[in-house]
PDB file of C-alpha atoms in Angstrom:
ATOM      1  CA  UNK A  21     115.565 106.539  94.160  1.00  0.00           C
ATOM      2  CA  UNK A  22     118.887 104.686  94.616  1.00  0.00           C
ATOM      3  CA  UNK A  23     121.302 103.682  91.899  1.00  0.00           C
ATOM      4  CA  UNK A  24     120.104  99.827  92.614  1.00  0.00           C
ATOM      5  CA  UNK A  25     116.572 100.555  92.056  1.00  0.00           C
ATOM      6  CA  UNK A  26     117.538 102.720  88.799  1.00  0.00           C
ATOM      7  CA  UNK A  27     119.105  99.737  87.409  1.00  0.00           C
ATOM      8  CA  UNK A  28     116.547  97.459  88.405  1.00  0.00           C
ATOM      9  CA  UNK A  29     113.734  99.426  86.536  1.00  0.00           C
ATOM     10  CA  UNK A  30     115.537  98.373  83.464  1.00  0.00           C
ATOM     11  CA  UNK A  31     115.788  94.572  84.335  1.00  0.00           C
ATOM     12  CA  UNK A  32     113.248  92.415  82.752  1.00  0.00           C
ATOM     13  CA  UNK A  33     111.807  89.872  84.771  1.00  0.00           C
ATOM     14  CA  UNK A  34     109.827  86.805  83.558  1.00  0.00           C
ATOM     15  CA  UNK A  35     106.749  85.521  86.048  1.00  0.00           C
ATOM     16  CA  UNK A  36     106.305  81.880  85.227  1.00  0.00           C
ATOM     17  CA  UNK A  37     102.525  81.542  86.494  1.00  0.00           C
ATOM     18  CA  UNK A  38     100.221  84.492  86.708  1.00  0.00           C
ATOM     19  CA  UNK A  39      98.024  83.659  90.041  1.00  0.00           C
ATOM     20  CA  UNK A  40      97.088  85.751  92.340  1.00  0.00           C
ATOM     21  CA  UNK A  41     100.654  86.038  94.475  1.00  0.00           C
ATOM     22  CA  UNK A  42     102.272  86.850  91.121  1.00  0.00           C
ATOM     23  CA  UNK A  43      99.630  89.666  90.591  1.00  0.00           C
ATOM     24  CA  UNK A  44      99.985  91.076  94.254  1.00  0.00           C
ATOM     25  CA  UNK A  45     104.203  91.480  93.742  1.00  0.00           C
ATOM     26  CA  UNK A  46     103.808  92.847  90.032  1.00  0.00           C
ATOM     27  CA  UNK A  47     101.224  95.534  91.212  1.00  0.00           C
ATOM     28  CA  UNK A  48     103.751  96.520  94.246  1.00  0.00           C
ATOM     29  CA  UNK A  49     106.418  96.496  91.500  1.00  0.00           C
ATOM     30  CA  UNK A  50     104.848  98.896  89.348  1.00  0.00           C
ATOM     31  CA  UNK A  51     102.816 100.942  91.419  1.00  0.00           C
ATOM     32  CA  UNK A  52     106.209 101.690  93.846  1.00  0.00           C
ATOM     33  CA  UNK A  53     107.854 102.156  90.414  1.00  0.00           C
ATOM     34  CA  UNK A  54     110.650  99.274  90.923  1.00  0.00           C
ATOM     35  CA  UNK A  55     109.910  97.911  87.459  1.00  0.00           C
ATOM     36  CA  UNK A  56     108.353  99.428  84.324  1.00  0.00           C
ATOM     37  CA  UNK A  57     105.280  97.655  83.003  1.00  0.00           C
ATOM     38  CA  UNK A  58     107.144  96.847  79.987  1.00  0.00           C
ATOM     39  CA  UNK A  59     110.224  95.002  81.663  1.00  0.00           C
ATOM     40  CA  UNK A  60     107.741  92.641  82.855  1.00  0.00           C
ATOM     41  CA  UNK A  61     106.304  89.295  81.359  1.00  0.00           C
ATOM     42  CA  UNK A  62     103.561  87.192  82.886  1.00  0.00           C
ATOM     43  CA  UNK A  63     103.294  83.650  81.534  1.00  0.00           C
ATOM     44  CA  UNK A  64     100.175  81.367  82.378  1.00  0.00           C
ATOM     45  CA  UNK A  65      99.970  78.509  79.582  1.00  0.00           C
ATOM     46  CA  UNK A  66      96.772  77.443  80.547  1.00  0.00           C
ATOM     47  CA  UNK A  67      94.597  80.261  81.115  1.00  0.00           C
ATOM     48  CA  UNK A  68      94.944  82.818  78.189  1.00  0.00           C
ATOM     49  CA  UNK A  69      91.843  84.732  79.533  1.00  0.00           C
ATOM     50  CA  UNK A  70      93.826  85.530  82.693  1.00  0.00           C
ATOM     51  CA  UNK A  71      96.890  86.693  80.643  1.00  0.00           C
ATOM     52  CA  UNK A  72      94.840  89.177  78.819  1.00  0.00           C
ATOM     53  CA  UNK A  73      93.324  90.482  81.935  1.00  0.00           C
ATOM     54  CA  UNK A  74      96.769  91.214  83.161  1.00  0.00           C
ATOM     55  CA  UNK A  75      97.911  92.842  79.911  1.00  0.00           C
ATOM     56  CA  UNK A  76      94.929  95.008  80.069  1.00  0.00           C
ATOM     57  CA  UNK A  77      95.221  95.848  83.895  1.00  0.00           C
ATOM     58  CA  UNK A  78      99.238  96.655  84.084  1.00  0.00           C
ATOM     59  CA  UNK A  79     100.183  96.946  80.373  1.00  0.00           C
ATOM     60  CA  UNK A  80     102.653  93.736  80.952  1.00  0.00           C
ATOM     61  CA  UNK A  81     103.867  91.825  78.308  1.00  0.00           C
ATOM     62  CA  UNK A  82     102.164  87.989  78.005  1.00  0.00           C
ATOM     63  CA  UNK A  83     103.493  85.010  75.853  1.00  0.00           C
ATOM     64  CA  UNK A  84     101.922  82.306  74.206  1.00  0.00           C
ATOM     65  CA  UNK A  85     103.100  78.619  75.278  1.00  0.00           C
ATOM     66  CA  UNK A  86     105.318  79.019  72.100  1.00  0.00           C
ATOM     67  CA  UNK A  87     107.169  82.245  72.624  1.00  0.00           C
ATOM     68  CA  UNK A  88     107.471  81.128  76.490  1.00  0.00           C
ATOM     69  CA  UNK A  89     110.654  79.092  76.125  1.00  0.00           C
ATOM     70  CA  UNK A  90     112.503  81.519  74.456  1.00  0.00           C
ATOM     71  CA  UNK A  91     110.874  84.200  76.834  1.00  0.00           C
ATOM     72  CA  UNK A  92     112.580  82.413  79.835  1.00  0.00           C
ATOM     73  CA  UNK A  93     115.835  81.616  78.333  1.00  0.00           C
ATOM     74  CA  UNK A  94     116.208  85.265  77.941  1.00  0.00           C
ATOM     75  CA  UNK A  95     115.183  86.544  81.272  1.00  0.00           C
ATOM     76  CA  UNK A  96     117.932  87.832  83.927  1.00  0.00           C
ATOM     77  CA  UNK A  97     115.279  86.938  86.353  1.00  0.00           C
ATOM     78  CA  UNK A  98     112.487  84.428  86.442  1.00  0.00           C
ATOM     79  CA  UNK A  99     109.808  84.218  89.106  1.00  0.00           C
ATOM     80  CA  UNK A 100     108.238  80.990  89.830  1.00  0.00           C
ATOM     81  CA  UNK A 101     104.867  81.354  90.724  1.00  0.00           C
ATOM     82  CA  UNK A 102     103.262  78.105  89.509  1.00  0.00           C
ATOM     83  CA  UNK A 103     100.989  75.597  91.557  1.00  0.00           C
ATOM     84  CA  UNK A 104     103.391  73.197  93.470  1.00  0.00           C
ATOM     85  CA  UNK A 105     101.654  70.134  91.384  1.00  0.00           C
ATOM     86  CA  UNK A 106     103.171  71.836  87.986  1.00  0.00           C
ATOM     87  CA  UNK A 107     106.728  72.560  89.435  1.00  0.00           C
ATOM     88  CA  UNK A 108     108.628  69.258  88.558  1.00  0.00           C
ATOM     89  CA  UNK A 109     107.664  69.464  84.960  1.00  0.00           C
ATOM     90  CA  UNK A 110     108.328  73.337  85.052  1.00  0.00           C
ATOM     91  CA  UNK A 111     111.440  73.092  86.785  1.00  0.00           C
ATOM     92  CA  UNK A 112     112.637  70.066  84.342  1.00  0.00           C
ATOM     93  CA  UNK A 113     111.742  72.052  81.345  1.00  0.00           C
ATOM     94  CA  UNK A 114     113.504  75.429  82.430  1.00  0.00           C
ATOM     95  CA  UNK A 115     116.715  73.609  83.418  1.00  0.00           C
ATOM     96  CA  UNK A 116     118.133  73.123  80.080  1.00  0.00           C
ATOM     97  CA  UNK A 117     117.337  76.658  79.023  1.00  0.00           C
ATOM     98  CA  UNK A 118     119.404  78.496  81.602  1.00  0.00           C
ATOM     99  CA  UNK A 119     122.592  80.356  81.295  1.00  0.00           C
ATOM    100  CA  UNK A 120     124.452  80.128  84.768  1.00  0.00           C
ATOM    101  CA  UNK A 121     123.980  83.696  85.852  1.00  0.00           C
ATOM    102  CA  UNK A 122     120.009  83.364  85.090  1.00  0.00           C
ATOM    103  CA  UNK A 123     118.200  84.219  88.940  1.00  0.00           C
ATOM    104  CA  UNK A 124     115.117  82.123  90.015  1.00  0.00           C
ATOM    105  CA  UNK A 125     112.911  83.247  92.661  1.00  0.00           C
ATOM    106  CA  UNK A 126     110.873  80.663  93.886  1.00  0.00           C
ATOM    107  CA  UNK A 127     107.069  81.642  95.407  1.00  0.00           C
ATOM    108  CA  UNK A 128     106.594  77.823  95.879  1.00  0.00           C
ATOM    109  CA  UNK A 129     105.605  76.882  98.710  1.00  0.00           C
ATOM    110  CA  UNK A 130     107.125  73.901 100.295  1.00  0.00           C
ATOM    111  CA  UNK A 131     109.846  73.260  97.683  1.00  0.00           C
ATOM    112  CA  UNK A 132     113.190  73.570  98.782  1.00  0.00           C
ATOM    113  CA  UNK A 133     116.420  74.820  97.402  1.00  0.00           C
ATOM    114  CA  UNK A 134     117.978  71.641  97.194  1.00  0.00           C
ATOM    115  CA  UNK A 135     115.021  69.813  95.343  1.00  0.00           C
ATOM    116  CA  UNK A 136     114.597  72.821  92.969  1.00  0.00           C
ATOM    117  CA  UNK A 137     118.255  72.387  91.758  1.00  0.00           C
ATOM    118  CA  UNK A 138     117.882  68.637  91.104  1.00  0.00           C
ATOM    119  CA  UNK A 139     114.543  69.452  89.253  1.00  0.00           C
ATOM    120  CA  UNK A 140     116.645  71.862  86.775  1.00  0.00           C
ATOM    121  CA  UNK A 141     119.494  69.338  86.841  1.00  0.00           C
ATOM    122  CA  UNK A 142     121.841  72.507  87.992  1.00  0.00           C
ATOM    123  CA  UNK A 143     123.376  74.513  90.657  1.00  0.00           C
ATOM    124  CA  UNK A 144     121.174  77.563  89.856  1.00  0.00           C
ATOM    125  CA  UNK A 145     121.135  80.831  91.873  1.00  0.00           C
ATOM    126  CA  UNK A 146     117.771  80.507  93.701  1.00  0.00           C
ATOM    127  CA  UNK A 147     115.937  82.544  96.323  1.00  0.00           C
ATOM    128  CA  UNK A 148     113.288  81.184  98.015  1.00  0.00           C
ATOM    129  CA  UNK A 149     110.550  83.144  99.077  1.00  0.00           C
ATOM    130  CA  UNK A 150     107.388  83.022 101.620  1.00  0.00           C
ATOM    131  CA  UNK A 151     105.146  86.267 100.877  1.00  0.00           C
ATOM    132  CA  UNK A 152     101.897  86.704 102.494  1.00  0.00           C
ATOM    133  CA  UNK A 153      98.805  87.729 101.063  1.00  0.00           C
ATOM    134  CA  UNK A 154      99.139  91.605 102.531  1.00  0.00           C
ATOM    135  CA  UNK A 155     101.537  92.034  99.622  1.00  0.00           C
ATOM    136  CA  UNK A 156      98.570  92.904  97.464  1.00  0.00           C
ATOM    137  CA  UNK A 157      98.508  96.369  99.425  1.00  0.00           C
ATOM    138  CA  UNK A 158     101.995  96.523  99.646  1.00  0.00           C
ATOM    139  CA  UNK A 159     101.780  95.615 103.393  1.00  0.00           C
ATOM    140  CA  UNK A 160     103.151  91.965 103.155  1.00  0.00           C
ATOM    141  CA  UNK A 161     105.999  90.444 105.264  1.00  0.00           C
ATOM    142  CA  UNK A 162     108.030  87.948 102.965  1.00  0.00           C
ATOM    143  CA  UNK A 163     110.696  85.558 104.331  1.00  0.00           C
ATOM    144  CA  UNK A 164     113.569  84.864 102.423  1.00  0.00           C
ATOM    145  CA  UNK A 165     116.173  82.213 101.741  1.00  0.00           C
ATOM    146  CA  UNK A 166     119.014  81.965  99.498  1.00  0.00           C
ATOM    147  CA  UNK A 167     121.205  79.020  97.717  1.00  0.00           C
ATOM    148  CA  UNK A 168     124.987  79.215  98.012  1.00  0.00           C
ATOM    149  CA  UNK A 169     125.294  80.277  94.204  1.00  0.00           C
ATOM    150  CA  UNK A 170     123.515  83.924  95.195  1.00  0.00           C
ATOM    151  CA  UNK A 171     125.712  86.975  93.886  1.00  0.00           C
ATOM    152  CA  UNK A 172     125.763  90.135  95.998  1.00  0.00           C
ATOM    153  CA  UNK A 173     123.544  92.013  93.013  1.00  0.00           C
ATOM    154  CA  UNK A 174     121.221  89.407  92.809  1.00  0.00           C
ATOM    155  CA  UNK A 175     120.515  89.322  96.625  1.00  0.00           C
ATOM    156  CA  UNK A 176     120.022  93.034  96.205  1.00  0.00           C
ATOM    157  CA  UNK A 177     117.636  92.196  93.521  1.00  0.00           C
ATOM    158  CA  UNK A 178     115.199  89.685  95.429  1.00  0.00           C
ATOM    159  CA  UNK A 179     115.186  92.289  98.245  1.00  0.00           C
ATOM    160  CA  UNK A 180     114.064  95.428  95.894  1.00  0.00           C
ATOM    161  CA  UNK A 181     111.560  93.054  94.558  1.00  0.00           C
ATOM    162  CA  UNK A 182     109.782  92.169  98.000  1.00  0.00           C
ATOM    163  CA  UNK A 183     110.474  95.607  99.599  1.00  0.00           C
ATOM    164  CA  UNK A 184     108.386  96.624  96.945  1.00  0.00           C
ATOM    165  CA  UNK A 185     105.309  95.009  98.445  1.00  0.00           C
ATOM    166  CA  UNK A 186     106.264  95.152 102.300  1.00  0.00           C
ATOM    167  CA  UNK A 187     108.699  94.280 104.583  1.00  0.00           C
ATOM    168  CA  UNK A 188     111.513  91.658 104.191  1.00  0.00           C
ATOM    169  CA  UNK A 189     113.154  88.995 106.491  1.00  0.00           C
ATOM    170  CA  UNK A 190     116.146  86.971 105.473  1.00  0.00           C
ATOM    171  CA  UNK A 191     116.194  83.589 107.360  1.00  0.00           C
ATOM    172  CA  UNK A 192     117.703  80.123 107.437  1.00  0.00           C
ATOM    173  CA  UNK A 193     116.100  77.754 104.933  1.00  0.00           C
ATOM    174  CA  UNK A 194     115.050  75.403 107.621  1.00  0.00           C
ATOM    175  CA  UNK A 195     113.098  78.547 109.551  1.00  0.00           C
ATOM    176  CA  UNK A 196     110.701  79.176 106.810  1.00  0.00           C
ATOM    177  CA  UNK A 197     108.248  76.877 107.968  1.00  0.00           C
ATOM    178  CA  UNK A 198     108.207  78.993 111.302  1.00  0.00           C
ATOM    179  CA  UNK A 199     108.217  82.199 109.344  1.00  0.00           C
ATOM    180  CA  UNK A 200     105.210  80.824 107.571  1.00  0.00           C
ATOM    181  CA  UNK A 201     103.259  80.259 110.682  1.00  0.00           C
ATOM    182  CA  UNK A 202     103.747  83.919 111.696  1.00  0.00           C
ATOM    183  CA  UNK A 203     103.512  85.520 108.618  1.00  0.00           C
ATOM    184  CA  UNK A 204     102.584  83.470 105.721  1.00  0.00           C
ATOM    185  CA  UNK A 205      99.411  82.188 107.333  1.00  0.00           C
ATOM    186  CA  UNK A 206      99.190  84.985 109.997  1.00  0.00           C
ATOM    187  CA  UNK A 207      96.560  87.089 108.157  1.00  0.00           C
ATOM    188  CA  UNK A 208      94.132  84.181 108.737  1.00  0.00           C
ATOM    189  CA  UNK A 209      94.439  84.456 112.552  1.00  0.00           C
ATOM    190  CA  UNK A 210      93.657  88.248 112.608  1.00  0.00           C
ATOM    191  CA  UNK A 211      90.902  87.504 110.095  1.00  0.00           C
ATOM    192  CA  UNK A 212      89.065  85.229 112.130  1.00  0.00           C
ATOM    193  CA  UNK A 213      89.531  87.543 115.226  1.00  0.00           C
ATOM    194  CA  UNK A 214      88.170  90.334 113.322  1.00  0.00           C
ATOM    195  CA  UNK A 215      85.175  87.654 112.453  1.00  0.00           C
ATOM    196  CA  UNK A 216      84.325  87.286 116.195  1.00  0.00           C
ATOM    197  CA  UNK A 217      84.604  90.519 116.962  1.00  0.00           C
ATOM    198  CA  UNK A 218      81.987  91.777 114.334  1.00  0.00           C
ATOM    199  CA  UNK A 219      79.396  89.091 115.454  1.00  0.00           C
ATOM    200  CA  UNK A 220      80.126  89.974 118.847  1.00  0.00           C
ATOM    201  CA  UNK A 221      78.960  93.446 118.078  1.00  0.00           C
ATOM    202  CA  UNK A 222      76.097  92.483 116.147  1.00  0.00           C
ATOM    203  CA  UNK A 223      74.760  90.098 119.011  1.00  0.00           C
ATOM    204  CA  UNK A 224      75.275  93.060 121.085  1.00  0.00           C
ATOM    205  CA  UNK A 225      72.711  95.525 118.921  1.00  0.00           C
ATOM    206  CA  UNK A 226      75.176  97.135 116.531  1.00  0.00           C
ATOM    207  CA  UNK A 227      74.981  97.031 112.890  1.00  0.00           C
ATOM    208  CA  UNK A 228      76.540  94.969 110.702  1.00  0.00           C
ATOM    209  CA  UNK A 229      78.169  97.820 109.221  1.00  0.00           C
ATOM    210  CA  UNK A 230      78.925  99.449 112.513  1.00  0.00           C
ATOM    211  CA  UNK A 231      80.633  96.433 113.933  1.00  0.00           C
ATOM    212  CA  UNK A 232      82.827  95.971 110.832  1.00  0.00           C
ATOM    213  CA  UNK A 233      83.725  99.723 110.811  1.00  0.00           C
ATOM    214  CA  UNK A 234      84.665  99.397 114.181  1.00  0.00           C
ATOM    215  CA  UNK A 235      86.531  96.085 114.233  1.00  0.00           C
ATOM    216  CA  UNK A 236      88.704  97.310 111.271  1.00  0.00           C
ATOM    217  CA  UNK A 237      89.511 100.718 112.940  1.00  0.00           C
ATOM    218  CA  UNK A 238      90.735  98.849 116.039  1.00  0.00           C
ATOM    219  CA  UNK A 239      92.821  96.641 114.623  1.00  0.00           C
ATOM    220  CA  UNK A 240      94.553  98.815 112.197  1.00  0.00           C
ATOM    221  CA  UNK A 241      95.106 101.334 115.057  1.00  0.00           C
ATOM    222  CA  UNK A 242      96.352  98.763 117.314  1.00  0.00           C
ATOM    223  CA  UNK A 243      98.711  97.585 114.532  1.00  0.00           C
ATOM    224  CA  UNK A 244     100.024 101.221 114.098  1.00  0.00           C
ATOM    225  CA  UNK A 245     100.238 102.023 117.745  1.00  0.00           C
ATOM    226  CA  UNK A 246     102.814  99.117 117.893  1.00  0.00           C
ATOM    227  CA  UNK A 247     104.568 100.046 115.002  1.00  0.00           C
ATOM    228  CA  UNK A 248     104.921 103.754 115.637  1.00  0.00           C
ATOM    229  CA  UNK A 249     105.494 104.182 119.265  1.00  0.00           C
ATOM    230  CA  UNK A 250     107.987 100.926 119.046  1.00  0.00           C
ATOM    231  CA  UNK A 251     106.532  99.919 122.381  1.00  0.00           C
ATOM    232  CA  UNK A 252     105.915  96.377 123.033  1.00  0.00           C
ATOM    233  CA  UNK A 253     102.461  94.873 122.507  1.00  0.00           C
ATOM    234  CA  UNK A 254     102.720  93.742 126.394  1.00  0.00           C
ATOM    235  CA  UNK A 255     103.224  97.163 127.535  1.00  0.00           C
ATOM    236  CA  UNK A 256     100.381  98.523 125.301  1.00  0.00           C
ATOM    237  CA  UNK A 257      97.577  96.027 126.468  1.00  0.00           C
ATOM    238  CA  UNK A 258      98.985  96.787 130.079  1.00  0.00           C
ATOM    239  CA  UNK A 259      98.392 100.733 129.600  1.00  0.00           C
ATOM    240  CA  UNK A 260      94.886  99.743 128.552  1.00  0.00           C
ATOM    241  CA  UNK A 261      94.025  97.661 131.217  1.00  0.00           C
ATOM    242  CA  UNK A 262      92.874  99.049 134.176  1.00  0.00           C
ATOM    243  CA  UNK A 263      92.933  96.322 137.677  1.00  0.00           C
ATOM    244  CA  UNK A 264      89.215  95.247 138.140  1.00  0.00           C
ATOM    245  CA  UNK A 265      87.886  97.251 134.837  1.00  0.00           C
ATOM    246  CA  UNK A 266      86.296  95.802 131.687  1.00  0.00           C
ATOM    247  CA  UNK A 267      89.474  95.163 129.434  1.00  0.00           C
ATOM    248  CA  UNK A 268      90.919  93.215 132.568  1.00  0.00           C
ATOM    249  CA  UNK A 269      87.585  91.412 132.335  1.00  0.00           C
ATOM    250  CA  UNK A 270      87.594  90.450 128.639  1.00  0.00           C
ATOM    251  CA  UNK A 271      91.292  89.397 128.877  1.00  0.00           C
ATOM    252  CA  UNK A 272      90.180  87.417 131.766  1.00  0.00           C
ATOM    253  CA  UNK A 273      87.817  85.577 129.661  1.00  0.00           C
ATOM    254  CA  UNK A 274      90.375  84.736 126.885  1.00  0.00           C
ATOM    255  CA  UNK A 275      93.201  83.403 129.192  1.00  0.00           C
ATOM    256  CA  UNK A 276      90.177  81.149 130.879  1.00  0.00           C
ATOM    257  CA  UNK A 277      90.317  79.744 127.072  1.00  0.00           C
ATOM    258  CA  UNK A 278      94.135  79.706 127.315  1.00  0.00           C
ATOM    259  CA  UNK A 279      94.206  82.075 124.202  1.00  0.00           C
ATOM    260  CA  UNK A 280      97.938  83.073 124.424  1.00  0.00           C
ATOM    261  CA  UNK A 281      99.009  79.520 124.224  1.00  0.00           C
ATOM    262  CA  UNK A 282      96.417  78.390 121.758  1.00  0.00           C
ATOM    263  CA  UNK A 283      97.722  81.080 119.365  1.00  0.00           C
ATOM    264  CA  UNK A 284     101.368  79.778 119.816  1.00  0.00           C
ATOM    265  CA  UNK A 285     100.194  76.121 119.111  1.00  0.00           C
ATOM    266  CA  UNK A 286      98.352  77.220 116.162  1.00  0.00           C
ATOM    267  CA  UNK A 287     101.555  78.762 114.835  1.00  0.00           C
ATOM    268  CA  UNK A 288     103.090  75.609 115.507  1.00  0.00           C
ATOM    269  CA  UNK A 289     101.038  73.604 114.138  1.00  0.00           C
ATOM    270  CA  UNK A 290     101.057  75.680 111.206  1.00  0.00           C
ATOM    271  CA  UNK A 291     104.527  75.235 110.665  1.00  0.00           C
ATOM    272  CA  UNK A 292     104.543  71.476 111.276  1.00  0.00           C
ATOM    273  CA  UNK A 293     101.700  71.038 108.577  1.00  0.00           C
ATOM    274  CA  UNK A 294     103.944  73.448 106.196  1.00  0.00           C
ATOM    275  CA  UNK A 295     106.866  70.791 106.810  1.00  0.00           C
ATOM    276  CA  UNK A 296     104.515  68.021 106.218  1.00  0.00           C
ATOM    277  CA  UNK A 297     102.986  69.011 103.102  1.00  0.00           C
ATOM    278  CA  UNK A 298     106.850  70.226 101.828  1.00  0.00           C
ATOM    279  CA  UNK A 299     108.022  66.601 102.596  1.00  0.00           C
ATOM    280  CA  UNK A 300     104.968  64.917 101.004  1.00  0.00           C
ATOM    281  CA  UNK A 301     105.616  67.398  97.827  1.00  0.00           C
ATOM    282  CA  UNK A 302     109.139  66.515  97.136  1.00  0.00           C
ATOM    283  CA  UNK A 303     108.558  63.066  98.055  1.00  0.00           C
ATOM    284  CA  UNK A 304     106.039  63.354  95.298  1.00  0.00           C
ATOM    285  CA  UNK A 305     108.687  65.173  92.710  1.00  0.00           C
ATOM    286  CA  UNK A 306     111.261  62.660  93.655  1.00  0.00           C
ATOM    287  CA  UNK A 307     109.345  59.639  92.823  1.00  0.00           C
ATOM    288  CA  UNK A 308     107.961  61.043  89.359  1.00  0.00           C
TER     289      UNK A 308
END
């Protein structure tokens, strides 16, 4: 283990919000031995039962509403995981508590660094992130963008946090929506394809379990082939597509439905909608 990770193991981290993504990140940090459970605090003021579940499941600390401000003020790293609608009040409350060297890591979709700093009332070091749900099993893909105030040490901390739950890509902040269209929402496209493949198997006479098992293994195997061989998907597709064969006939059917361009359009529309929601959110927050 690197010296960087050794240092991080002893760094206290507070999760402000304790939903599914916060839990996914915490599970990855603990299972990969990046952060000790006793160095993690999870705050969720509106659901004490949820806090109790997380404390029992992961042996992390939790705090009451009365304790939360002191816990946030003393934490070197604060991960914002609350719902977007709760972000404005939380950031305004948080701003006066902070010292200049505290790191804010945002997992709030659509909220820009500029708006977060405005709500905080200070030029705080901020890392804006876009993880996906596969982070739950350590196979996530996370996009990162950093404010100008981030130090090299803080940048390394953020990288290590999210590398614990998958791969990390650093992009300019204005490209995070494109990344959302590919990796943020991308698992849903793959699941939809899998739904259709399973349905096709069942309609063709296979059992539900057979169709599911074959589909899951096929998707897993195809992804691993790309990953492990280093070959481009186009090359691998060509290798299994014999002229005049069954695979070519299947792909021709997909092409008749403009499959390739539809996927590209779906990614584009996802990115566009992400921008729209971000603009609406920031408009609402700025008018509060």
